[in-house]
CSV table of C-alpha atoms and ligand atoms in Angstrom, one decimal:
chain,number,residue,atom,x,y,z
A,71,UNK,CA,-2.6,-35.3,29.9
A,72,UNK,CA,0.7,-36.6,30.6
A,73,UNK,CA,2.8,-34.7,32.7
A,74,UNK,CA,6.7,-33.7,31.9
A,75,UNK,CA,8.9,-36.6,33.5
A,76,UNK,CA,12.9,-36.7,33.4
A,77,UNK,CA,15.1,-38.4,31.0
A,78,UNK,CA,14.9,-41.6,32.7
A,79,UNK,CA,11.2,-42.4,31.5
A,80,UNK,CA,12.1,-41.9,27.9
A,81,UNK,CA,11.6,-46.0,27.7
A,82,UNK,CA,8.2,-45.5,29.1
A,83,UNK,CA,7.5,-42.2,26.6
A,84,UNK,CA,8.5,-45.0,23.9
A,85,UNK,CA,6.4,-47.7,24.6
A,86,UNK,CA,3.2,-45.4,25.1
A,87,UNK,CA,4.2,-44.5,21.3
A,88,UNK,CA,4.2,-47.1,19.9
A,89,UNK,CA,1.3,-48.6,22.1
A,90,UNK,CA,-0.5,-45.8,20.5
A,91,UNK,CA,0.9,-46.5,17.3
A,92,UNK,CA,-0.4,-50.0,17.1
A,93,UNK,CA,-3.7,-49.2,18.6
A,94,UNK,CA,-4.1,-46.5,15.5
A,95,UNK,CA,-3.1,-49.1,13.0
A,96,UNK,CA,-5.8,-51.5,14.5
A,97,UNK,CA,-8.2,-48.8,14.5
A,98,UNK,CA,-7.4,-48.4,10.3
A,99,UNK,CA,-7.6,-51.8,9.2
A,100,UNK,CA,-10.7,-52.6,11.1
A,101,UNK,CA,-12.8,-49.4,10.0
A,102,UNK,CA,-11.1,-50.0,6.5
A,103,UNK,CA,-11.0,-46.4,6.1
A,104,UNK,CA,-8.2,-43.8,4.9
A,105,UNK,CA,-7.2,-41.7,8.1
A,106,UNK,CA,-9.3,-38.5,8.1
A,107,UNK,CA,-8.5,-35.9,10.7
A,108,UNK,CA,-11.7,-33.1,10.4
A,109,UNK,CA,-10.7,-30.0,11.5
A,110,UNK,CA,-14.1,-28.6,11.0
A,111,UNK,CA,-17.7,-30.1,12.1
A,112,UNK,CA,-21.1,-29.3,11.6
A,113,UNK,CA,-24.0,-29.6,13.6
A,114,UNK,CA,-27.7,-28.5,11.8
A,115,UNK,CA,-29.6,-26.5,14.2
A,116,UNK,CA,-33.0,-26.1,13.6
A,117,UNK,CA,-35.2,-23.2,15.4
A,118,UNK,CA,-38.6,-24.7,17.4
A,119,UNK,CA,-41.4,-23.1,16.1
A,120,UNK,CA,-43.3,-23.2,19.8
A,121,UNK,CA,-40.9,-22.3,21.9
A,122,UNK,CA,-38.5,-19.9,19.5
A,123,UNK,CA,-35.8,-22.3,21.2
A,124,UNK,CA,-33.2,-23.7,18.9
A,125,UNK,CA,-32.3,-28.0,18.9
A,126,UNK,CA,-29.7,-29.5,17.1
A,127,UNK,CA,-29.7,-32.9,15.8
A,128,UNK,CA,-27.3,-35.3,17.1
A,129,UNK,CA,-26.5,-38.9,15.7
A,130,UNK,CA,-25.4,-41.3,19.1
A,131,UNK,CA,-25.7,-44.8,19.7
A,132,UNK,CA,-24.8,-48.2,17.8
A,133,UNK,CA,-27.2,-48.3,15.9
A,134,UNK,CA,-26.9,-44.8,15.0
A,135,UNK,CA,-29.9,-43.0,16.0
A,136,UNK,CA,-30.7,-39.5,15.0
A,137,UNK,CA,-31.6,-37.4,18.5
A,138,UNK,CA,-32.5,-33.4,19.3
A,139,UNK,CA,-31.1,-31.8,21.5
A,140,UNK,CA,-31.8,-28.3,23.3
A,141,UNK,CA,-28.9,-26.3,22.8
A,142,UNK,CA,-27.9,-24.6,25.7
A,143,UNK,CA,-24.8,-22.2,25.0
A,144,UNK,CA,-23.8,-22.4,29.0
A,145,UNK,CA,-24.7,-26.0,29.5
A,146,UNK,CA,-22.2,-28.2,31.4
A,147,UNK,CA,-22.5,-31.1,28.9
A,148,UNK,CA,-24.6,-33.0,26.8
A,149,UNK,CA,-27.1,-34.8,28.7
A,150,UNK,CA,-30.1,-37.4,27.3
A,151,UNK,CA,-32.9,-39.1,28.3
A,152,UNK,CA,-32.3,-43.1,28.9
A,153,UNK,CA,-35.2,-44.3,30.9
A,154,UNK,CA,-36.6,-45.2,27.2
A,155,UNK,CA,-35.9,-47.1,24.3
A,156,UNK,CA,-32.4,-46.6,24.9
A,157,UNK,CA,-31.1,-49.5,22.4
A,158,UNK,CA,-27.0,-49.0,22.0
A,159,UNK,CA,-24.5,-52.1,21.9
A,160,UNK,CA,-21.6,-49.8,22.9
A,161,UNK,CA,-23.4,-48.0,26.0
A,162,UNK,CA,-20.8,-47.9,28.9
A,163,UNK,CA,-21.4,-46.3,32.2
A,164,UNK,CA,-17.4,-45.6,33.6
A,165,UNK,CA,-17.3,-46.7,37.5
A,166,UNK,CA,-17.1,-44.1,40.2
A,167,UNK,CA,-13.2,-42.4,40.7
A,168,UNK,CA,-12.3,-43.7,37.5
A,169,UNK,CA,-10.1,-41.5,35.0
A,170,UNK,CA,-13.7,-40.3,33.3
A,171,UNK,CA,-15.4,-39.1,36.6
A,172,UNK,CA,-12.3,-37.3,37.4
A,173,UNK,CA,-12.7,-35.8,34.1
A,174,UNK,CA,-16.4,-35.0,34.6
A,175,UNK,CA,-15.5,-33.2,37.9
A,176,UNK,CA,-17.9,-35.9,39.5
A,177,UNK,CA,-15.8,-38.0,41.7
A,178,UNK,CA,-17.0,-37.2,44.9
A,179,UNK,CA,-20.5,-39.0,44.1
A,180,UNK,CA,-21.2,-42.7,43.2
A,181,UNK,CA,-24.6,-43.3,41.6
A,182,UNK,CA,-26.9,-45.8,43.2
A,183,UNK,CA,-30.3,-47.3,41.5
A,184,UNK,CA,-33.0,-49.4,42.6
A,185,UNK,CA,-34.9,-50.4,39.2
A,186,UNK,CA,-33.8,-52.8,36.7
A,187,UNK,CA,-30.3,-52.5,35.4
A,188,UNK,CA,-30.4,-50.5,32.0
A,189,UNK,CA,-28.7,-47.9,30.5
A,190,UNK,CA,-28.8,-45.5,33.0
A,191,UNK,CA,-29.8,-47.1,35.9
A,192,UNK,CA,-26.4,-48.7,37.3
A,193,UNK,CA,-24.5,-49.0,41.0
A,194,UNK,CA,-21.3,-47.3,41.8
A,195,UNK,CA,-21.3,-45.2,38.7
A,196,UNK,CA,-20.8,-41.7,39.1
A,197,UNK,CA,-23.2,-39.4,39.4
A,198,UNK,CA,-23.6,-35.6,37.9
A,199,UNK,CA,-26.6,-33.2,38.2
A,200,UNK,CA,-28.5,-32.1,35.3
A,201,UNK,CA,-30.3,-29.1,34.6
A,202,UNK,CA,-32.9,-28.2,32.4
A,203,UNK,CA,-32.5,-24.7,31.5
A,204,UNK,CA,-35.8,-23.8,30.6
A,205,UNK,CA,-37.6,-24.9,33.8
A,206,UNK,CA,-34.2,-24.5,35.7
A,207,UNK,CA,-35.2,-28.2,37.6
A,208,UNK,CA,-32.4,-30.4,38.4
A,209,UNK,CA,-31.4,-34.0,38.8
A,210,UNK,CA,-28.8,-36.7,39.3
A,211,UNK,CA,-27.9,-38.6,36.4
A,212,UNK,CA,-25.1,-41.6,35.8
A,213,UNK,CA,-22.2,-40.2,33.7
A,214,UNK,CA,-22.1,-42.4,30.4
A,215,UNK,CA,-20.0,-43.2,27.3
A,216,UNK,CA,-21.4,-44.1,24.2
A,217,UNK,CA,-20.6,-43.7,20.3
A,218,UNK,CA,-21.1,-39.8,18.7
A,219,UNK,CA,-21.2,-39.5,15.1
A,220,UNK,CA,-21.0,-35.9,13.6
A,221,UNK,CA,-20.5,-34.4,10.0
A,222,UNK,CA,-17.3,-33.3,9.0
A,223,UNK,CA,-16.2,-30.7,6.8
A,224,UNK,CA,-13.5,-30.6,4.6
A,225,UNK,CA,-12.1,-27.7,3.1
A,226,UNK,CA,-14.4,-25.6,4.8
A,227,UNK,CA,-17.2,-26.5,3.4
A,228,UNK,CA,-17.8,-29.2,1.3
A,229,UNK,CA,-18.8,-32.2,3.6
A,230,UNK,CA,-16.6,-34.9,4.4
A,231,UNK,CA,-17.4,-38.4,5.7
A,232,UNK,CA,-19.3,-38.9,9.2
A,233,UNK,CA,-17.0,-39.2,11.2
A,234,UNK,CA,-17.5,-40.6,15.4
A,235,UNK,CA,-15.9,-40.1,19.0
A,236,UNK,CA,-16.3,-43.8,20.6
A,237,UNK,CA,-16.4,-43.0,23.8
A,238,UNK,CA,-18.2,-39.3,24.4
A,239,UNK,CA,-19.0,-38.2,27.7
A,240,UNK,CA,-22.5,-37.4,28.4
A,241,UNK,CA,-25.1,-38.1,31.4
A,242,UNK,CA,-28.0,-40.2,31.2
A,243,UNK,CA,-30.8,-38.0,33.1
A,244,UNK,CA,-34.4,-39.1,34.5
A,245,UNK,CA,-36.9,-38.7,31.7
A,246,UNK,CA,-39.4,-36.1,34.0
A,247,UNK,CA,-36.3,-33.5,34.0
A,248,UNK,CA,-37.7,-32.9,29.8
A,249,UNK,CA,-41.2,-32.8,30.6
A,250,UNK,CA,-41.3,-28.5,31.4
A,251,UNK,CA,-40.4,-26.6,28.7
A,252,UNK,CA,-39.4,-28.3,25.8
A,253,UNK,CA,-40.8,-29.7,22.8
A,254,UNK,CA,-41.9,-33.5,22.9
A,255,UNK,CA,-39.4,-34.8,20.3
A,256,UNK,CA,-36.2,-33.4,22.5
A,257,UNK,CA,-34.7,-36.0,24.0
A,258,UNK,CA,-32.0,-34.2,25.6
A,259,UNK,CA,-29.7,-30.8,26.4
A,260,UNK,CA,-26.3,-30.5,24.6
A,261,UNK,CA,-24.3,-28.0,26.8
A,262,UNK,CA,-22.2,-25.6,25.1
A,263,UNK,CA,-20.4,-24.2,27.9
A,264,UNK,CA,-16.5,-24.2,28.4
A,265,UNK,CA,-15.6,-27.6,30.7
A,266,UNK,CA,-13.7,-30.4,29.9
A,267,UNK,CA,-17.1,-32.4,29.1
A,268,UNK,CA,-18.8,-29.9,27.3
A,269,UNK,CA,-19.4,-30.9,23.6
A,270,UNK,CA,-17.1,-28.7,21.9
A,271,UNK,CA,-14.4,-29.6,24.1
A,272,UNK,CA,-14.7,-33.3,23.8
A,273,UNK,CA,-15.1,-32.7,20.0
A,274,UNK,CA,-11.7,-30.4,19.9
A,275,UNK,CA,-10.2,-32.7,22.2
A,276,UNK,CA,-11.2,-35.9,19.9
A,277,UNK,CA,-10.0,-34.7,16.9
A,278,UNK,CA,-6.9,-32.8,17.5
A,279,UNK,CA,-8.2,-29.3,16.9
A,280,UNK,CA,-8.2,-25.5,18.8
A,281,UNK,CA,-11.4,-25.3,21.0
A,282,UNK,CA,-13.6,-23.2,18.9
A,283,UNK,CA,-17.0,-23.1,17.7
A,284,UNK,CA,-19.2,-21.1,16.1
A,285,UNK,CA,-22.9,-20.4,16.3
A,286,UNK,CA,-25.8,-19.4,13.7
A,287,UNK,CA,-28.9,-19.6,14.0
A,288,UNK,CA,-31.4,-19.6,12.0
A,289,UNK,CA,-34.6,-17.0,12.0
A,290,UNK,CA,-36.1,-19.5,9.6
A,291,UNK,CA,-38.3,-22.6,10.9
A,292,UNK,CA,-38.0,-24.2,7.6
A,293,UNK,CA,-34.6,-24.1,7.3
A,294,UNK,CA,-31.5,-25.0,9.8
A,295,UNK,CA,-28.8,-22.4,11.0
A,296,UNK,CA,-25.6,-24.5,12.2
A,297,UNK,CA,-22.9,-25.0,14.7
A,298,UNK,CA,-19.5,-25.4,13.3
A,299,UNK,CA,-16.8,-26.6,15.4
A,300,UNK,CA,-13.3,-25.4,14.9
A,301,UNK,CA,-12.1,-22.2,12.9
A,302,UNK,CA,-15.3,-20.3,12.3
A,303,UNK,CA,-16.2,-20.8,8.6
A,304,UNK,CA,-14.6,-17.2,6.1
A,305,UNK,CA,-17.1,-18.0,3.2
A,306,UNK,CA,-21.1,-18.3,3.3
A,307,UNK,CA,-23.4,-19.3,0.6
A,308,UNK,CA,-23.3,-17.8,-2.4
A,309,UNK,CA,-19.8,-17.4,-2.2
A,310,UNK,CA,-19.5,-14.6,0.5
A,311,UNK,CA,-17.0,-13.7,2.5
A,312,UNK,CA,-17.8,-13.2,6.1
A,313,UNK,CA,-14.3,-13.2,7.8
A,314,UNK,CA,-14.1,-9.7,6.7
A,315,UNK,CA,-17.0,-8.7,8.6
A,316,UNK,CA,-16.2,-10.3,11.9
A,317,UNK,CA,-15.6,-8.0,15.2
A,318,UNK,CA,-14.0,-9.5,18.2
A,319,UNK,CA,-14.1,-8.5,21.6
A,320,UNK,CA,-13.0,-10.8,25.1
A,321,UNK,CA,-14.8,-13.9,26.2
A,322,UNK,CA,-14.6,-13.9,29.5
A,323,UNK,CA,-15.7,-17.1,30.9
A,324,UNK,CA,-17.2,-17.5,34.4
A,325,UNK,CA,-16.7,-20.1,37.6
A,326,UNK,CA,-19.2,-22.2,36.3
A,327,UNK,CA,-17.6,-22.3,32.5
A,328,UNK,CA,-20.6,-19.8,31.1
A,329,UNK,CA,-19.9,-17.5,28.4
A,330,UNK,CA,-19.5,-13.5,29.6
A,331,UNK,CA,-18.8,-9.9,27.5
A,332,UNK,CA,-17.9,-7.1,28.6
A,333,UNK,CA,-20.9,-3.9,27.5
A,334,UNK,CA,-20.1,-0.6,28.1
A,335,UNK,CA,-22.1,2.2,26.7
A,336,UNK,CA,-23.9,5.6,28.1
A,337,UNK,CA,-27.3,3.0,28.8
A,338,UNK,CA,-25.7,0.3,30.4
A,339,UNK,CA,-22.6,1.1,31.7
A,340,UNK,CA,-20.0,-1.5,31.8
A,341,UNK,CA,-21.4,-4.3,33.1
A,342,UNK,CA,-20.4,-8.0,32.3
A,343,UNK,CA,-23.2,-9.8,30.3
A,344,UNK,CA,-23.4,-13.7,29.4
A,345,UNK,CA,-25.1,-15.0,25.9
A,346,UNK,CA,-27.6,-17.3,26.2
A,347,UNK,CA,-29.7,-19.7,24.5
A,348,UNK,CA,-32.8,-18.6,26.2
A,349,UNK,CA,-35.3,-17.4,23.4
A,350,UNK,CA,-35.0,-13.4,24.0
A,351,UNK,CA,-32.8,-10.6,25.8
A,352,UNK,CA,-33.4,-10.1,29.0
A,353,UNK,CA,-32.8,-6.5,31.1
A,354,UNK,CA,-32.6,-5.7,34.8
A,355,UNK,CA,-36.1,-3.4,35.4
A,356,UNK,CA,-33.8,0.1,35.5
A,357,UNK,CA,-31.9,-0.9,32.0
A,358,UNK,CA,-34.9,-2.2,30.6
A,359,UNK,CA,-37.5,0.8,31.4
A,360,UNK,CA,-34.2,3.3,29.8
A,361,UNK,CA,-33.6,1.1,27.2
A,362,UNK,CA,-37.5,0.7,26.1
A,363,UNK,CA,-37.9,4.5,26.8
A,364,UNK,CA,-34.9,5.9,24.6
A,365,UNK,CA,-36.3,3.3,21.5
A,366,UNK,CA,-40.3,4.5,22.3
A,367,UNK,CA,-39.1,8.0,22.4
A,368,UNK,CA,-37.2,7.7,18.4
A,369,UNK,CA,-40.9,6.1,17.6
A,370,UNK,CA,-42.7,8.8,19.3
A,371,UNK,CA,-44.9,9.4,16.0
A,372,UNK,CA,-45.9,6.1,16.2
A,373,UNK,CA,-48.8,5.0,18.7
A,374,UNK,CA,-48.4,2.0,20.1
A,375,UNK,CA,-50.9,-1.1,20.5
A,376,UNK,CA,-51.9,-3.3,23.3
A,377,UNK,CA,-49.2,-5.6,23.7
A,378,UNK,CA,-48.6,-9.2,23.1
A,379,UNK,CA,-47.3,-11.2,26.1
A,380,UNK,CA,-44.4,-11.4,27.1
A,381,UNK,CA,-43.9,-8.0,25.4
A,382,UNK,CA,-44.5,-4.4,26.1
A,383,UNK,CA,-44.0,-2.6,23.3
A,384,UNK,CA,-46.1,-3.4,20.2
A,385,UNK,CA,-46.9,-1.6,17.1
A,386,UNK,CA,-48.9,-2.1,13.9
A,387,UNK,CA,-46.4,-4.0,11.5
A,388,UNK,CA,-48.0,-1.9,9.0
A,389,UNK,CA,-46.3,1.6,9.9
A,390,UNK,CA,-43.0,0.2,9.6
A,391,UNK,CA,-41.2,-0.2,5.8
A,392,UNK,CA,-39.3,-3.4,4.9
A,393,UNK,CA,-35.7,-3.6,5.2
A,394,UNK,CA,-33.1,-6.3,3.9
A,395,UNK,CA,-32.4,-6.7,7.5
A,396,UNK,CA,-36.3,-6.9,8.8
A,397,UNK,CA,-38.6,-4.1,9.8
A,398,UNK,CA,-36.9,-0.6,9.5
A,399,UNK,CA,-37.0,0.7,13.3
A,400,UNK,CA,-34.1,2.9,14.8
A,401,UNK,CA,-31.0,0.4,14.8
A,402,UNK,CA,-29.9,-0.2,18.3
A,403,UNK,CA,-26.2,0.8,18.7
A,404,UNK,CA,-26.1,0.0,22.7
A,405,UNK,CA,-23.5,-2.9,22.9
A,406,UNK,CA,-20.4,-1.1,23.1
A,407,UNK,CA,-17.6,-3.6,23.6
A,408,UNK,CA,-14.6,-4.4,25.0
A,409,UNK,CA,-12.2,-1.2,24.2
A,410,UNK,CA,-15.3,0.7,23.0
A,411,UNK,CA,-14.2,0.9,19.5
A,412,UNK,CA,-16.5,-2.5,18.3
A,413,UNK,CA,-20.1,-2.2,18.6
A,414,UNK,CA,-22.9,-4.6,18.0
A,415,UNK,CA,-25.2,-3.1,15.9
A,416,UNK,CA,-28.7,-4.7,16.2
A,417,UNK,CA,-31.0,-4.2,13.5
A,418,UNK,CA,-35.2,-4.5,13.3
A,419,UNK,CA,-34.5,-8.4,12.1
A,420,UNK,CA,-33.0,-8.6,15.6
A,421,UNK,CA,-34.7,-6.7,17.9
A,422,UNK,CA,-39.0,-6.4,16.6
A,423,UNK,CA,-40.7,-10.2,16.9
A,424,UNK,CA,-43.9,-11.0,15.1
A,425,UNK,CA,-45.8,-11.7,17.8
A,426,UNK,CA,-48.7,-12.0,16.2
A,427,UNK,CA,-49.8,-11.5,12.5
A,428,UNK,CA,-49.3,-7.5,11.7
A,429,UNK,CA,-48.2,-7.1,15.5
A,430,UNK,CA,-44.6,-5.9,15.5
A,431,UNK,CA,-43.2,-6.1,19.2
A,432,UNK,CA,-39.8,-5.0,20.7
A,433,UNK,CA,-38.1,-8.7,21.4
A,434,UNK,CA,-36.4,-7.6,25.2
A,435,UNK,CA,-38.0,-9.0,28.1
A,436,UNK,CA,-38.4,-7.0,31.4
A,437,UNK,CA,-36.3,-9.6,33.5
A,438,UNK,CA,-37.4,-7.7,37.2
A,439,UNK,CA,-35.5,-6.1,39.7
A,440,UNK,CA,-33.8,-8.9,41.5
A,441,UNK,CA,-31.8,-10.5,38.2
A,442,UNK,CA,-28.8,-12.2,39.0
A,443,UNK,CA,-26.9,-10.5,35.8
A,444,UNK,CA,-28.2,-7.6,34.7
A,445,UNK,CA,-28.3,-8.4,30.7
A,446,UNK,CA,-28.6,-11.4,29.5
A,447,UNK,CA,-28.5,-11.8,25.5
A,448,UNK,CA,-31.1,-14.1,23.5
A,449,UNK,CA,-31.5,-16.0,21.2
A,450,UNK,CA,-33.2,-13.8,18.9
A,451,UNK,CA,-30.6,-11.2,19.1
A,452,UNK,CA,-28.4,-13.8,18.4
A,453,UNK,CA,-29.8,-14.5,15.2
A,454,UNK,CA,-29.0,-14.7,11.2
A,455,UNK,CA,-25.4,-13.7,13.0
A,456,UNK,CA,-22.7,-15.4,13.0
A,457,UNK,CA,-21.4,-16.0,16.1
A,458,UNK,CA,-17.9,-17.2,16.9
A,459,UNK,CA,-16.6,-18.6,20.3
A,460,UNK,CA,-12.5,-18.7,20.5
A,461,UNK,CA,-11.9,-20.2,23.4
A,462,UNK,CA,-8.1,-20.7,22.1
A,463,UNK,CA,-7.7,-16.9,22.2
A,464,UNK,CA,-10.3,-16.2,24.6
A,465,UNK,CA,-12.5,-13.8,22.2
A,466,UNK,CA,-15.9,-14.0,20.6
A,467,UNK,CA,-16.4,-12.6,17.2
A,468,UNK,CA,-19.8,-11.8,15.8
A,469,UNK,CA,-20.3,-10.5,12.2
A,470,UNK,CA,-23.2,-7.9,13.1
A,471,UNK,CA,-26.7,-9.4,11.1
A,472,UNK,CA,-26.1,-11.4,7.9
A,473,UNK,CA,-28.8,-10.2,6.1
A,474,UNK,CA,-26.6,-6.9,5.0
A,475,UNK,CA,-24.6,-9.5,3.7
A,476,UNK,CA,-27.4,-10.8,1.6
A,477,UNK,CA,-27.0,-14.3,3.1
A,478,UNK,CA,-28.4,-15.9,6.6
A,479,UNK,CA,-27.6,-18.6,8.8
A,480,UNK,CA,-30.0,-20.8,6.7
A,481,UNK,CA,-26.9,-20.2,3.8
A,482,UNK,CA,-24.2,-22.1,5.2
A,483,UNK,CA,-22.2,-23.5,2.0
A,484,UNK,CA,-22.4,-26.7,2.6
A,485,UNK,CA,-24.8,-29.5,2.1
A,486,UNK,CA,-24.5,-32.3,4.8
A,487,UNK,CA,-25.6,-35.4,3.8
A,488,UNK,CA,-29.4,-36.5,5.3
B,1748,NAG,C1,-28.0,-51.5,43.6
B,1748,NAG,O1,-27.8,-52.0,44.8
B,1748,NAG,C2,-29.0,-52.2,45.6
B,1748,NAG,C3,-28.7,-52.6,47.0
B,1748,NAG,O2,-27.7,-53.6,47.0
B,1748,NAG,C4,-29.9,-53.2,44.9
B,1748,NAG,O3,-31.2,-53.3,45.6
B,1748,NAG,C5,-30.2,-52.7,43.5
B,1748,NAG,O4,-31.0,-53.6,42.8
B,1748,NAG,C6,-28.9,-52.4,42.8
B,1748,NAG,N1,-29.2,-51.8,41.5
B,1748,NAG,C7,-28.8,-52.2,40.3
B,1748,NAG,C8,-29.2,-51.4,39.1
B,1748,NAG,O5,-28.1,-53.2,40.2
C-alpha cells in the first residue's frame, strides 16, 4: 500500500525493511517452522443435500475450530455467526476509522452494543451489513479479525502444511440472519466476490499471490468438489490434463464487485449475465418461455409429465439413454461468449435434475418478468466444471463438463489431510 515518495524517504524505505525483516525472523523462530510461501490453496466444498447449495469448510479460531460456510460466489466477505460458543484467544474487533475499516469500506459507521461484551458485541467498532443470500435479509455486524487456517498445496497438488492468515477480516453477524434458508450446521457466508475483504483477496493478498481462484463443485453429496486459490489447477485425478480444455472469455466485474459475462447468441442476445451460487439458472419470463420452448420442441416425441416444483418441464427418466455426461437430451449450445467463437456447451448432467426418483426435469427456473438481470447462472449448471476466476487478467475460464473428461470435481488430485 505504500505510496511512491522521493529520494529523500529512502531512510524511512530502509527502516520499514528491515522492521519487516525482523518481524519475519520473529515470526520463524517462534512458529519453528521452515518459511513456506503456498501459492496454491484448497478449500473442500461439499454440496447440501436439502438445499442443492454448496458449503465449504473453514478452519478459524485459536483453538482451531472446523466451521461451514455458505459459499456465495458474489458475497462481499466472509461473515459468521458469534452470538454463540464463539471461544477464540486471538478474536480482535479493529476500532472504528482504523486502517482495517478503511479497508472494509466501513468507516463511515461505528458499531454500538447493549448486551454483554463478547465477541461480537463491542462499542466503537465498525460496523458492516451482512446479507444472507438465500433469504436476501440483512444486518449490521462488527467487522472482526481472527486466525484462518487453510490447506496448502504444493506443486499443484500434493498437499502442503496448513498454513494460517492471523489477522483475516470477516464480520461477526446476529445469529437470526442464518435462520432462513440454510442448513442448521452453517454457521456462516464466505463471500466470493471481488473487494478487498473478500476471501480470495485476503488469501492472495496474505500470501503473495495473483488474485485467482477456481471453482468446482461437486454433483456428488458424498464426495467434496473444491475451491482452489491461485493458478487454477492443469492436472485432475487420474492424471488428466484439464488446462487443455479450458475456454476463456471476459469477467466483467460489477459496482458492487459481482461476477458478470458477456452471452450473446440468437436466444438471448447479448446481454451481461452474473454466475451465482444460487442452486439453479434462472431466466427472465420472455428467455425462459424461448429457451424452454426451442428444448420441448427437440423432445417433441417425448410427452411430458406433471412437473415437480420448482420445475416445468418433467419427463419419465426412463425415455432418456445414459450418457458419460448424464441423461442424453439435446446439448444446450446457447452461451455464446465473449467474441462468439467460445461457447459453453451444457450437457444433460448440467441442465435435467432428478427431481424425484425416475422424474427427469429441466434444471432452469422461470425467474418472472420483473428480474433485475435477465440470466443468472446456477449452481447446477456450474457443476462437475471447472470453473476458473482470473481476476489478474480479468477472464473466467470454464473447461465445459468434466465428465467427457472421465473425471469430476469429486477427482481433484490431491488428498488434504482430515
Ligand atoms: C456500549 O455503550 C453503552 C452506553 O454507554 C452501554 O450501555 C453498553 O453496555 C456498552 N456496550 C458494551 C458492549 O460495552
Amino acid at each position: 500500500m505504500a505510496s511512491s515518495s522521493s529520494s529523500s524517504s529512502s531512510s524511512l524505505h530502509f527502516l520499514i525493511f528491515f522492521f519487516l525483516a525482523f518481524a519475519s525472523a520473529v515470526f520463524l523462530s517462534e512458529s519453528n517452522q521452515p518459511l513456506f510461501k503456498p501459492d496454491n490453496l484448497l478449500l473442500p466444498a461439499r454440496k447440501d443435500g436439502a438445499t442443492n447449495l454448496h458449503m465449504a469448510s473453514i478452519r478459524k479460531r485459536n483453538p482451531q475450530t472446523l466451521l461451514q460456510f455458505l459459499i456465495d460466489l458474489n458475497g462481499r466477505f466472509l461473515w459468521v455467526n458469534c452470538d454463540q460458543n464463539y471461544v477464540s484467544s486471538t478474536y480482535h474487533g479493529p476500532s472504528c476509522y482504523s486502517a482495517q475499516c478503511s479497508r472494509a469500506n466501513s468507516d463511515q459507521h461505528c458499531y454500538t452494543c447493549s448486551f454483554k461484551v463478547r465477541p461480537g458485541c463491542h462499542n466503537s467498532t465498525c460496523a458492516l451489513m451482512s446479507v444472507n443470500p438465500v433469504s436476501h435479509q440483512s444486518a449490521m455486524g462488527e467487522l472482526a479479525q481472527d486466525v484462518l487456517s487453510i490447506q496448502s498445496i504444493r506443486d499443484e497438488s500434493n498437499p502442503g502444511p496448513i498454513v494460517t492468515v492471523p489477522h483475516f477480516l470477516f464480520v461477526c453477524a446476529p445469529s437470526r440472519l442464518l435462520q432462513i434458508g440454510l442448513p442448521e450446521y452453517v454457521q456462516g457466508v464466505a463471500g466470493l466476490g471481488h473487494i478487498s475483504i473478500a476471501l480470495p483477496t485476503q488469501l492472495a493478498s496474505h500470501f503473495g499471490f495473483k488474485p485467482k481462484f477456481a471453482l468446482c463443485f461437486t454433483s456428488s453429496f458424498k464426495h467434496p468438489g473444491f475451491i482452489f486459490f491461485g493458478d487454477a489447477p492443469s492436472y485432475m485425478f487420474p492424471g488428466i490434463d484439464v488446462s487443455r480444455q479450458m475456454r476463456y472469455t471476459p469477467l466483467m466485474i460489477s459496482r458492487l464487485g459481482e461476477y458478470y459475462i458477456d452471452v450473446r447468441s440468437m436466444r438471448i442476445n447479448q446481454k451481461t449475465v452474473p454466475l451465482t451460487t444460487t442452486p439453479y439458472t434462472v431466466l427472465e419470463r420472455s428467455i425462459y418461455q424461448s429457451f424452454t420452448q426451442f428444448f420441448t420442441d427437440q423432445l417433441s416425441h417425448i410427452s411430458q409429465i406433471p412437473p415437480v416444483a420448482p420445475f416445468s418441464v418433467c419427463y419419465d427418466s426412463r425415455k432418456f439413454p445414459n450418457t458419460i455426461a448424464g441423461p442424453g437430451v439435446p446439448k444446450i449450445d446457447d452461451l455464446v461468449l465473449g467474441d462468439q467463437s467460445v461457447v459453453w456447451t451444457i450437457f444433460g448432467a448440467n441442465s435435467m435434475v432428478q427431481a424425484q426418483p425416475g422424474v427427469l426435469c429441466l434444471g432452469f427456473l422461470d425467474g418472472g418478468l420483473h428480474t433485475r438481470d435477465s440470466i443468472v447462472i446456477g449452481a447446477y449448471q456450474l457443476e462437475d466444471n471447472l470453473v476458473d476466476f482470473d481476476l489478474y487478467d480479468s477472464r473466467l475460464g470454464f473447461s465445459s463438463s468434466l465428465l467427457f473428461q472421465r473425471t469430476s470435481c469429486a477427482n481433484f488430485n490431491s488428498k488434504p489431510t482430515p
